[in-house]
Short mmCIF file of C-alpha atoms in Angstrom, two decimals:
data_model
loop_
_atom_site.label_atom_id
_atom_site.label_comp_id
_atom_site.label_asym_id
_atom_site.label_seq_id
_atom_site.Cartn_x
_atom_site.Cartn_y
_atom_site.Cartn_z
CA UNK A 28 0.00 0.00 0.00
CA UNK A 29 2.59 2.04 0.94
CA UNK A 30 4.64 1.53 -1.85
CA UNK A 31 1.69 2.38 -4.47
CA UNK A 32 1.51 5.79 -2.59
CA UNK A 33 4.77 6.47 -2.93
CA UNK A 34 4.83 5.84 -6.48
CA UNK A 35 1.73 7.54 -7.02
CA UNK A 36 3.81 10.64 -4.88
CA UNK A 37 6.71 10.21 -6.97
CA UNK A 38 5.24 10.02 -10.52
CA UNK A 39 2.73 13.02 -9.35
CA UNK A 40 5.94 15.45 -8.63
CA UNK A 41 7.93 14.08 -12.17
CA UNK A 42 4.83 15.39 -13.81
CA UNK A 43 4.72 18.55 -12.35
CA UNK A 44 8.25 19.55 -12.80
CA UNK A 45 8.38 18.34 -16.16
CA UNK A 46 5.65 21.42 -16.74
CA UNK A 47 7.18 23.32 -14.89
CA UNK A 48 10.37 23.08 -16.80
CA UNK A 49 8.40 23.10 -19.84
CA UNK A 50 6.41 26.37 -18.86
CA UNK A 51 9.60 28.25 -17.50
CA UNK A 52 12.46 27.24 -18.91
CA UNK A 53 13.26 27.96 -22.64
CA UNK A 54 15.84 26.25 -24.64
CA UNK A 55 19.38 27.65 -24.62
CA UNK A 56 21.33 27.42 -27.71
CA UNK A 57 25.17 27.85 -27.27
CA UNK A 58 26.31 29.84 -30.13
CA UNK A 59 29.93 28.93 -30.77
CA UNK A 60 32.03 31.60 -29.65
CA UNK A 61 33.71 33.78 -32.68
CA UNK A 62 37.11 32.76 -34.16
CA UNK A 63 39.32 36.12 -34.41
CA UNK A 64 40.68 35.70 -38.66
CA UNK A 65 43.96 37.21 -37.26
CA UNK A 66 45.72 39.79 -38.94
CA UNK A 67 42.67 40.83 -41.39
CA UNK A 68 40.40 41.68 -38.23
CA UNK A 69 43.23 43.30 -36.76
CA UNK A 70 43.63 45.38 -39.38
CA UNK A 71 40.38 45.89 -40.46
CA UNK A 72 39.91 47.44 -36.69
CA UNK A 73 42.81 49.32 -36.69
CA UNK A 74 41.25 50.77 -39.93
CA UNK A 75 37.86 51.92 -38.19
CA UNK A 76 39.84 53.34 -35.45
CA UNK A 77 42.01 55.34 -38.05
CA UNK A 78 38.71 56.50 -39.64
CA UNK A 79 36.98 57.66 -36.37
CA UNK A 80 40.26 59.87 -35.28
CA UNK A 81 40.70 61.32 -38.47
CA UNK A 82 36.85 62.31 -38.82
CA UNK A 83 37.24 63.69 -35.56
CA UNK A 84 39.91 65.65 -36.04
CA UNK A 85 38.55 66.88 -39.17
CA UNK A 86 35.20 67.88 -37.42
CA UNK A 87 36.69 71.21 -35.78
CA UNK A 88 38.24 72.23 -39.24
CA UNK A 89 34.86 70.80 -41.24
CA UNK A 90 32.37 73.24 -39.14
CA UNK A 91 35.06 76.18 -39.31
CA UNK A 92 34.66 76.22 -43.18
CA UNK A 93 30.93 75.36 -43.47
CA UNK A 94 30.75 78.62 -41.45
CA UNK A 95 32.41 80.12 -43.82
CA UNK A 96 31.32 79.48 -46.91
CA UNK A 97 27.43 80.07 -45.33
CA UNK A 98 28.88 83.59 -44.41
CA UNK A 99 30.51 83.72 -48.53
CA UNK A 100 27.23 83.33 -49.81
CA UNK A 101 25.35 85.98 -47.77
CA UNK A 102 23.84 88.86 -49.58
CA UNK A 103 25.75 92.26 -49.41
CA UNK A 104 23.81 95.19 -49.02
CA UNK A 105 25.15 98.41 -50.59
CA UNK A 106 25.82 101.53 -47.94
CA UNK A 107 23.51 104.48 -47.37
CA UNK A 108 23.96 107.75 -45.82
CA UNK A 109 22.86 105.83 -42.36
CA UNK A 110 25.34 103.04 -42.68
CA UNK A 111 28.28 105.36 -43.52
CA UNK A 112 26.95 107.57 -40.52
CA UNK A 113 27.27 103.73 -38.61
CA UNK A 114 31.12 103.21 -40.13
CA UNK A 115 32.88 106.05 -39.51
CA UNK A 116 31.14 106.20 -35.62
CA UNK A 117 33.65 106.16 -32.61
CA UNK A 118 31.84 103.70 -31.25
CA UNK A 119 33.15 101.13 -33.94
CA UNK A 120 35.74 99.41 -32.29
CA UNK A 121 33.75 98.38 -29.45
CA UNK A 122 31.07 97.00 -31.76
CA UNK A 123 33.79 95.03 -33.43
CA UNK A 124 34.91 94.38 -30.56
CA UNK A 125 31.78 92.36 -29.12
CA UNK A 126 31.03 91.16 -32.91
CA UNK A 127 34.02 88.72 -32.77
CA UNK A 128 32.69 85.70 -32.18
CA UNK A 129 30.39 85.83 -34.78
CA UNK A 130 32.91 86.95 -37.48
CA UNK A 131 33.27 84.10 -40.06
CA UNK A 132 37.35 85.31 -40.38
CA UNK A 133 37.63 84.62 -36.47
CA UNK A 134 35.90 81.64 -36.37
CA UNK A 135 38.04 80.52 -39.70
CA UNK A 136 40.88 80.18 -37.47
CA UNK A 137 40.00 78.40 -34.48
CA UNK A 138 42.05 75.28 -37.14
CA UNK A 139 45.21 76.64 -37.06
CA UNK A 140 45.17 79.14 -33.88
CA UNK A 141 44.05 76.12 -31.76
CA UNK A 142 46.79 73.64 -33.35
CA UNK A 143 50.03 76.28 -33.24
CA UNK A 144 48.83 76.87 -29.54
CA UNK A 145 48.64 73.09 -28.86
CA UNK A 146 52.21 72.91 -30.22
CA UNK A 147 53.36 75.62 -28.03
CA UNK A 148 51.63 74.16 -24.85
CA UNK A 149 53.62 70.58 -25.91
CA UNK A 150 56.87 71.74 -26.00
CA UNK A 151 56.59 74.15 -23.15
CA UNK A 152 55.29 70.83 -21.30
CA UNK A 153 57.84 68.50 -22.76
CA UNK A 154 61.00 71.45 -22.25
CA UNK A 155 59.86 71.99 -18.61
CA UNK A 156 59.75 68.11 -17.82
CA UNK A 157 63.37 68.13 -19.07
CA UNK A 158 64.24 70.77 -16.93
CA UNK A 159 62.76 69.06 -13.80
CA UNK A 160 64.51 66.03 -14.60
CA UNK A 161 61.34 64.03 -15.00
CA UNK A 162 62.67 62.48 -18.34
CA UNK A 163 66.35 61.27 -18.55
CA UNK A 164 69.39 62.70 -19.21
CA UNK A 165 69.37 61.69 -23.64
CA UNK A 166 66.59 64.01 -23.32
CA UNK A 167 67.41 67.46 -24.82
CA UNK A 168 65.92 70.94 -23.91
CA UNK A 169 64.25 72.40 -27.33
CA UNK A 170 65.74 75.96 -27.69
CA UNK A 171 67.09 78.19 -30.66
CA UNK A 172 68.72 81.35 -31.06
CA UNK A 173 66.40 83.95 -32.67
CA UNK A 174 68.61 85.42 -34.81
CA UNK A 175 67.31 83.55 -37.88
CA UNK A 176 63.68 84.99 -36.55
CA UNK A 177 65.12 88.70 -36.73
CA UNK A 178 66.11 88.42 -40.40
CA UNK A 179 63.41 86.53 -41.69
CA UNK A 180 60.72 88.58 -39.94
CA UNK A 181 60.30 91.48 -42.72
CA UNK A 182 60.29 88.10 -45.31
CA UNK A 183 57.32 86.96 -43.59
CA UNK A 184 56.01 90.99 -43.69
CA UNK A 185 56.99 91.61 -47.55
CA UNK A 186 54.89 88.26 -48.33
CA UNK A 187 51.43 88.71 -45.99
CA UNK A 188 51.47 92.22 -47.50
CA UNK A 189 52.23 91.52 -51.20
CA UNK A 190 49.66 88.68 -50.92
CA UNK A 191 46.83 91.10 -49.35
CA UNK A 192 47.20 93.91 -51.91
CA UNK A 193 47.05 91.39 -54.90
CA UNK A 194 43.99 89.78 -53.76
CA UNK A 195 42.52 93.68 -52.89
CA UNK A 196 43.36 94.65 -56.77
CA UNK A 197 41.68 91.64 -57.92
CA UNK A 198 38.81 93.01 -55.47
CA UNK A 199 39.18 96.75 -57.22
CA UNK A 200 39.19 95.19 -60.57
CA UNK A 201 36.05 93.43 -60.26
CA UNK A 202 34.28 95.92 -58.70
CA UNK A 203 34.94 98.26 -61.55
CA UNK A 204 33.73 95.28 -64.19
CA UNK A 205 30.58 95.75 -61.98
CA UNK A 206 30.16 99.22 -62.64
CA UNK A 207 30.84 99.11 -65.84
CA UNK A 208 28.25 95.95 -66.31
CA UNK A 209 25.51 98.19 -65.02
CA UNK A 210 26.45 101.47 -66.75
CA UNK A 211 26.36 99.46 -69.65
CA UNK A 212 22.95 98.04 -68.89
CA UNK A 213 21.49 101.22 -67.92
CA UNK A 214 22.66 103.19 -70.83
CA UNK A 215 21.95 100.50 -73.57
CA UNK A 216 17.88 100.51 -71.89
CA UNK A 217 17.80 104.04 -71.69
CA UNK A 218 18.52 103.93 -75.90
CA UNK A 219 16.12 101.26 -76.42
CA UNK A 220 13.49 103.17 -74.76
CA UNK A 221 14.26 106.34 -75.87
CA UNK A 222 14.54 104.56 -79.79
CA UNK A 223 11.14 102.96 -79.59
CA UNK A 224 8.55 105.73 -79.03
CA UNK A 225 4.95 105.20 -78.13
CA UNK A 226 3.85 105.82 -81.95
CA UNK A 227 5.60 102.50 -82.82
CA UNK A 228 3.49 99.50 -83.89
CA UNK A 229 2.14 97.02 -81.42
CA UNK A 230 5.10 94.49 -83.06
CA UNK A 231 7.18 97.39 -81.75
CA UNK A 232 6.12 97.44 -78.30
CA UNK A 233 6.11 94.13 -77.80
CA UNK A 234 9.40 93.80 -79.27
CA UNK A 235 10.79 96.25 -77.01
CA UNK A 236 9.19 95.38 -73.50
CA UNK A 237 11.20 91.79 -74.29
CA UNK A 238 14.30 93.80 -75.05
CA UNK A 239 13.59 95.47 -71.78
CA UNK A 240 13.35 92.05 -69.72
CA UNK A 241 16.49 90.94 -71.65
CA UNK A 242 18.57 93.89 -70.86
CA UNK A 243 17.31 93.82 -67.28
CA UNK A 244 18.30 89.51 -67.21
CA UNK A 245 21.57 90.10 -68.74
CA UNK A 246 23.36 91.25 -64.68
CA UNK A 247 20.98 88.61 -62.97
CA UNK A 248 22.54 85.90 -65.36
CA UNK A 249 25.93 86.96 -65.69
CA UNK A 250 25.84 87.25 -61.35
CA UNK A 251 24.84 83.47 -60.95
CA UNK A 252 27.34 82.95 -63.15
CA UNK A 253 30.06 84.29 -61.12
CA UNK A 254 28.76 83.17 -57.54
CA UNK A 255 28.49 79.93 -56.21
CA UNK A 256 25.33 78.22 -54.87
CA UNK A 257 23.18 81.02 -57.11
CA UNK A 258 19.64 79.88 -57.98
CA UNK A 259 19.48 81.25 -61.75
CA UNK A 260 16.04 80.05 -62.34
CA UNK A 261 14.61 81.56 -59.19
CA UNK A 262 16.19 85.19 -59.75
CA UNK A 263 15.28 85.03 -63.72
CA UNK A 264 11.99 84.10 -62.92
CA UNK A 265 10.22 87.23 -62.64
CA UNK A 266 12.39 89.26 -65.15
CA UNK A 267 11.86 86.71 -68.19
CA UNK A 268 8.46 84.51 -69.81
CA UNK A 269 9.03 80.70 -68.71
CA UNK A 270 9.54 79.34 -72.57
CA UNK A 271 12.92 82.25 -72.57
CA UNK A 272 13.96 81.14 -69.25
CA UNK A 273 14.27 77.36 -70.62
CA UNK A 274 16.08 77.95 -73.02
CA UNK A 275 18.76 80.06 -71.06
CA UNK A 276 18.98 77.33 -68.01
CA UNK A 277 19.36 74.78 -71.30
CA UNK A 278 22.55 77.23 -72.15
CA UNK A 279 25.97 76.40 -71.07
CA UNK A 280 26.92 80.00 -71.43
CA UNK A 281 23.85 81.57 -69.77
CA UNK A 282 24.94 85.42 -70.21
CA UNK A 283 25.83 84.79 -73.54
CA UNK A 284 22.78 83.70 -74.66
CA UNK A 285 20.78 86.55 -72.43
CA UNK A 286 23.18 88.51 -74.69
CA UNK A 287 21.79 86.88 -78.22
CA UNK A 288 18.50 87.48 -77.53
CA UNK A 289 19.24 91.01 -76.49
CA UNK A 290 21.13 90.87 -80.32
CA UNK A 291 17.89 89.06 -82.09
CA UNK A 292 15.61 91.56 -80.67
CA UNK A 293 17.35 94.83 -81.88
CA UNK A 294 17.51 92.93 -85.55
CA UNK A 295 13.49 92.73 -85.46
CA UNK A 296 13.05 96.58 -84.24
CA UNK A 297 11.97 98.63 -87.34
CA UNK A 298 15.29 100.94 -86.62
CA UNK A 299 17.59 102.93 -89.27
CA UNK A 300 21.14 101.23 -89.61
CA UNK A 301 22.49 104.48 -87.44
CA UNK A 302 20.61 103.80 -84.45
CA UNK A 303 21.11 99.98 -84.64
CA UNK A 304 25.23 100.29 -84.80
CA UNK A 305 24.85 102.49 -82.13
CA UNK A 306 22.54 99.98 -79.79
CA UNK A 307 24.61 96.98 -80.83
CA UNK A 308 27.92 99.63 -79.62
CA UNK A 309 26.25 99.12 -76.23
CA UNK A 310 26.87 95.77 -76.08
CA UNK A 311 30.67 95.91 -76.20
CA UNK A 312 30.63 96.65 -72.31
CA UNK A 313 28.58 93.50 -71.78
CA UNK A 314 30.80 91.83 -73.31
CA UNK A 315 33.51 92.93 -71.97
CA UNK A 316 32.54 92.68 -68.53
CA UNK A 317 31.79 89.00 -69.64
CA UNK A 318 35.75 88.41 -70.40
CA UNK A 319 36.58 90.10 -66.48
CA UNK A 320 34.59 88.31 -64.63
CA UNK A 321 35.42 84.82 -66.37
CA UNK A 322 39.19 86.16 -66.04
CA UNK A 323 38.70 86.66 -62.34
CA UNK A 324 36.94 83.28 -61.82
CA UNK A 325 39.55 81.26 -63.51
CA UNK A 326 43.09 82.78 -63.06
CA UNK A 327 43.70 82.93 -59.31
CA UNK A 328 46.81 84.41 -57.56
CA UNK A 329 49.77 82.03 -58.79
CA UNK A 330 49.47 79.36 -56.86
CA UNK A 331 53.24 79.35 -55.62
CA UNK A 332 53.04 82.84 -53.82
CA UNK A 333 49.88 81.48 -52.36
CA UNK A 334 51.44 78.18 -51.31
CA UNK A 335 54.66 79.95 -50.14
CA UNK A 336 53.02 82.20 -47.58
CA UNK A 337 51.06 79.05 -46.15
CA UNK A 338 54.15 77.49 -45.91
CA UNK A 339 56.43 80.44 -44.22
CA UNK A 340 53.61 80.91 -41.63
CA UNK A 341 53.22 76.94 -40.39
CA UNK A 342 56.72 76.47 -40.42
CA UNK A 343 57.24 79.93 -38.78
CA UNK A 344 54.86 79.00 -35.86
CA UNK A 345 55.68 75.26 -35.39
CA UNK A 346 59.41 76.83 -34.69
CA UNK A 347 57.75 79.81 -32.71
CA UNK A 348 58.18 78.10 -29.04
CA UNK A 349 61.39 76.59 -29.58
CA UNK A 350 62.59 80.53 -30.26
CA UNK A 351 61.31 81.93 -27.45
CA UNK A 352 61.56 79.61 -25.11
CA UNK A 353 65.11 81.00 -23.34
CA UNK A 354 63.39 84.27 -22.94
CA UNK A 355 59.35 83.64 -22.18
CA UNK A 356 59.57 79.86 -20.69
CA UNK A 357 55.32 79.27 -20.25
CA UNK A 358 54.72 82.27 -22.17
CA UNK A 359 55.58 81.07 -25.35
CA UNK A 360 51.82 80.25 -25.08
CA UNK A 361 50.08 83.04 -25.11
CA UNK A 362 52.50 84.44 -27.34
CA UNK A 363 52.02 81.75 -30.17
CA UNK A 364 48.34 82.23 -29.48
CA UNK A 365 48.26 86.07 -30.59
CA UNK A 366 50.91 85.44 -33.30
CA UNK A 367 49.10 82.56 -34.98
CA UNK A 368 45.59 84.80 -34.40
CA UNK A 369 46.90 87.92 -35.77
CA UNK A 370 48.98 86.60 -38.89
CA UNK A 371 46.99 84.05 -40.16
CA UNK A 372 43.85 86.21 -39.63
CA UNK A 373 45.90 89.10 -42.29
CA UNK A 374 46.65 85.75 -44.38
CA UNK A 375 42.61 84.54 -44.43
CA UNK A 376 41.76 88.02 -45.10
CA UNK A 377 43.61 88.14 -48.46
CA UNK A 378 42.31 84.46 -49.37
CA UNK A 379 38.81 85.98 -48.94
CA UNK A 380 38.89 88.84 -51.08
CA UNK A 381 40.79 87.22 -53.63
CA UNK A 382 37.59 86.03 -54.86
CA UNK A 383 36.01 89.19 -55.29
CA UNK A 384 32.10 88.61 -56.49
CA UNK A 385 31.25 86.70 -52.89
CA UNK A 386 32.07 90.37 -51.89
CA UNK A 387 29.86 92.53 -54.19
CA UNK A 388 26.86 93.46 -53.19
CA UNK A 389 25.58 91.99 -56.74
CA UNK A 390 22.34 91.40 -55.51
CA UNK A 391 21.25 94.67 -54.84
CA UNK A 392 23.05 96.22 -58.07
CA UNK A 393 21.34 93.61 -60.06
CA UNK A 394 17.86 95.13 -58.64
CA UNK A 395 18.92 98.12 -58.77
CA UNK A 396 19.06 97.62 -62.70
CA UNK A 397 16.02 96.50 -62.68
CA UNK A 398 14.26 99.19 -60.56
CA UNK A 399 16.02 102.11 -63.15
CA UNK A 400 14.45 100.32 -66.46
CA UNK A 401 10.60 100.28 -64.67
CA UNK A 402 11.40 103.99 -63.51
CA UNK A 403 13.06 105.17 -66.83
CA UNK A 404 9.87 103.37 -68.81
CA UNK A 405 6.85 105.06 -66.82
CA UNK A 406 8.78 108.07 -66.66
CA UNK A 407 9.88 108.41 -70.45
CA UNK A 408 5.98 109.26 -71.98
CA UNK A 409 5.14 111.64 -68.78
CA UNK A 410 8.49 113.96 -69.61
CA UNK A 411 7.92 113.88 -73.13
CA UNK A 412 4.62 115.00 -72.70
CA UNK A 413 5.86 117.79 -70.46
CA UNK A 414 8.25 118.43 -72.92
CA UNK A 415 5.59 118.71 -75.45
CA UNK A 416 3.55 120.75 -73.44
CA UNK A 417 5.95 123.59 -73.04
CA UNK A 418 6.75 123.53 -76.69
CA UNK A 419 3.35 124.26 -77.16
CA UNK A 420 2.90 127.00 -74.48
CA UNK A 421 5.85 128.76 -76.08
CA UNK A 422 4.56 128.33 -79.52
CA UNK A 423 0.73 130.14 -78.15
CA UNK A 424 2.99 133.18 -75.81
CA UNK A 425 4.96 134.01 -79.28
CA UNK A 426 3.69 135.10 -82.05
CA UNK A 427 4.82 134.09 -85.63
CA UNK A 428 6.74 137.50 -86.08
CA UNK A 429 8.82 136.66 -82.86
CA UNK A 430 6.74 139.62 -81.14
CA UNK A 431 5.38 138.46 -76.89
CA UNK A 432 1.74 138.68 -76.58
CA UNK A 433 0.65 140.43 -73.87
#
């Protein structure tokens, strides 16, 4: 008896653990542990790590010239009497002054300023360790006389300035294509609507209200042209019809063929050969503002006086603390600090303006165009009939013996 109740007992608590393990406890599958392929993963690691330091490194120096090329393609404004008022104030210093940090040249140079000033802080560290005796004996002390620093100085001061004034004539020079561009634009509408009167056909009208748009396109095209990141079909937009402004975005020369249209439209206007040599004259500024700004665009600085500067100022500063060290010890910090902030800040200055159109306010100019030919068009009938209208008033005080009614 007892024995039935003990196997009844016994096959009672097999049951219940076998659901229990069944309801509780899930399968475990051993996944065989990984076998290392030896040198490839080794590699292959050593690889990632590579590619994670140098994309951090290159982070700092990444979002310094993001900045500024967002700050290159800004819009200038040109100056009023206000603004001029604003630049010649006293107070402009301290405005500078507080408008540092958000200066795209400043922020340029965090790159090079920080690295020089690391550099400076490692061999003051490693110099004063020597010093201390903290390294042995092989180790030497990293100093220099500064003699070779006193006669290469004005070398350094010839080349910063030399590069700065040829990237400021490059500036000059296309700021005087510019003015020339919309001289030329302003003078060649002011003929077209002084050569097409209101007593012209409606062919004629037509004709030159297109001529109009076209001599007003012709800066608009020629500025996205010269900039980067313009939007040509966005700025042409309101200035041409949509079946003209797909055939210029279709263009690889987009002034150029602004400029043929502007040349097919004076062939159509009913015009004597005198007045059409002298509108097709006009052109000759267009074009050769055309052959500037295309000059400007592809023919920097030579590239060895650029390179040659860059060169004299790394190798200048990475030398900087082991010249100074005998007389400043720690402050051969701070002192390649404001060295490598105020030189290479001279040296990004000139690399700015040596592209000058990122400059311009081109923008404004190019409206400004613009503005003149809708002015100059409902003004033109309005003077002439004032014109008229004292012609006429003379005509009824005179008499026809030359005699003043009174």
């Amino acid at each position: 008896m007892y024995q039935s109740m003990n196997l009844s007992v016994s096959s009672n608590f097999t049951q219940r653990s076998f659901l229990y393990q069944s309801r509780f406890h899930k399968p475990v599958h051993l996944k065989p542990p990984r076998v290392s392929s030896g040198p490839e993963s080794e590699v292959s690691v050593t690889k990632t790590l590579t590619g994670k330091l140098i994309s951090l490194l290159r982070s700092v120096p990444d979002w310094a010239d993001e900045i500024k090329e967002r700050g290159m393609q800004q819009k200038r404004t040109l100056y009023t009497h206000e603004k001029w008022v604003e630049h010649r104030s006293s107070l402009r210093h301290v405005h500078h002054l507080f408008s540092s940090f958000s200066s795209r040249v400043i922020l340029s140079l965090i790159p090079p300023v920080f690295f020089f000033t690391s550099v400076a802080i490692f061999i003051a560290s490693y110099n004063s360790a020597v010093a201390l005796d903290w390294l042995p004996s092989i180790f030497p002390i990293l100093r220099s006389s500064s003699l070779p620093y006193q006669l290469t100085a004005p070398a350094l001061a010839l080349l910063l300035v030399f590069r700065t004034e040829a990237s400021y004539s490059r500036y000059e020079e296309g700021r005087k294509a510019w003015v020339g561009i919309i001289a030329g634009t302003d003078d060649l509408a002011r003929q077209v609507i002084c050569s097409v009167d209101g007593g012209s056909g409606d062919d004629e009208l037509i004709i030159k209200d297109l001529l109009l748009r076209y001599v007003a396109a012709f800066p608009v095209a020629l500025k996205c042209h010269v900039t980067y990141g313009s939007d040509v079909a966005r700025d042409l937009r309101s200035l041409v019809e949509a079946d003209d402004l797909s055939l210029i975005l279709e263009s690889k020369h987009r002034p150029r063929c602004v400029i043929e249209f502007i040349s097919q439209s004076l062939r159509l206007l009913k015009l004597d050969d005198t007045k059409r040599d002298l509108l097709e004259s006009k052109m000759l500024h267009l074009h050769e503002g055309i052959g500037v700004c295309e000059q400007l665009m592809g023919i920097p600085i030579p590239l060895a006086y650029t390179r040659l500067t860059s060169r004299f100022l790394v190798f200048w500063h990475l030398t900087l603390p082991i010249i100074l060290w005998d007389e400043c010890h720690w402050i051969v910090v701070p002192a390649t600090f404001i060295s490598a902030a105020s030189l290479f800040c001279i040296e990004e200055v000139g690399v700015l303006i040596e592209e000058p159109f990122p400059m311009l306010a081109l923008d404004e100019l190019c409206d400004l165009v613009h503005r003149n030919i809708q002015e100059a068009v409902k003004s033109e009938p309005i003077i002439r009939n004032r014109i008229l209208a004292k012609i006429k008033l003379h005509e009824v005080k005179h008499s026809s013996n030359g005699r003043h009614r009174s």
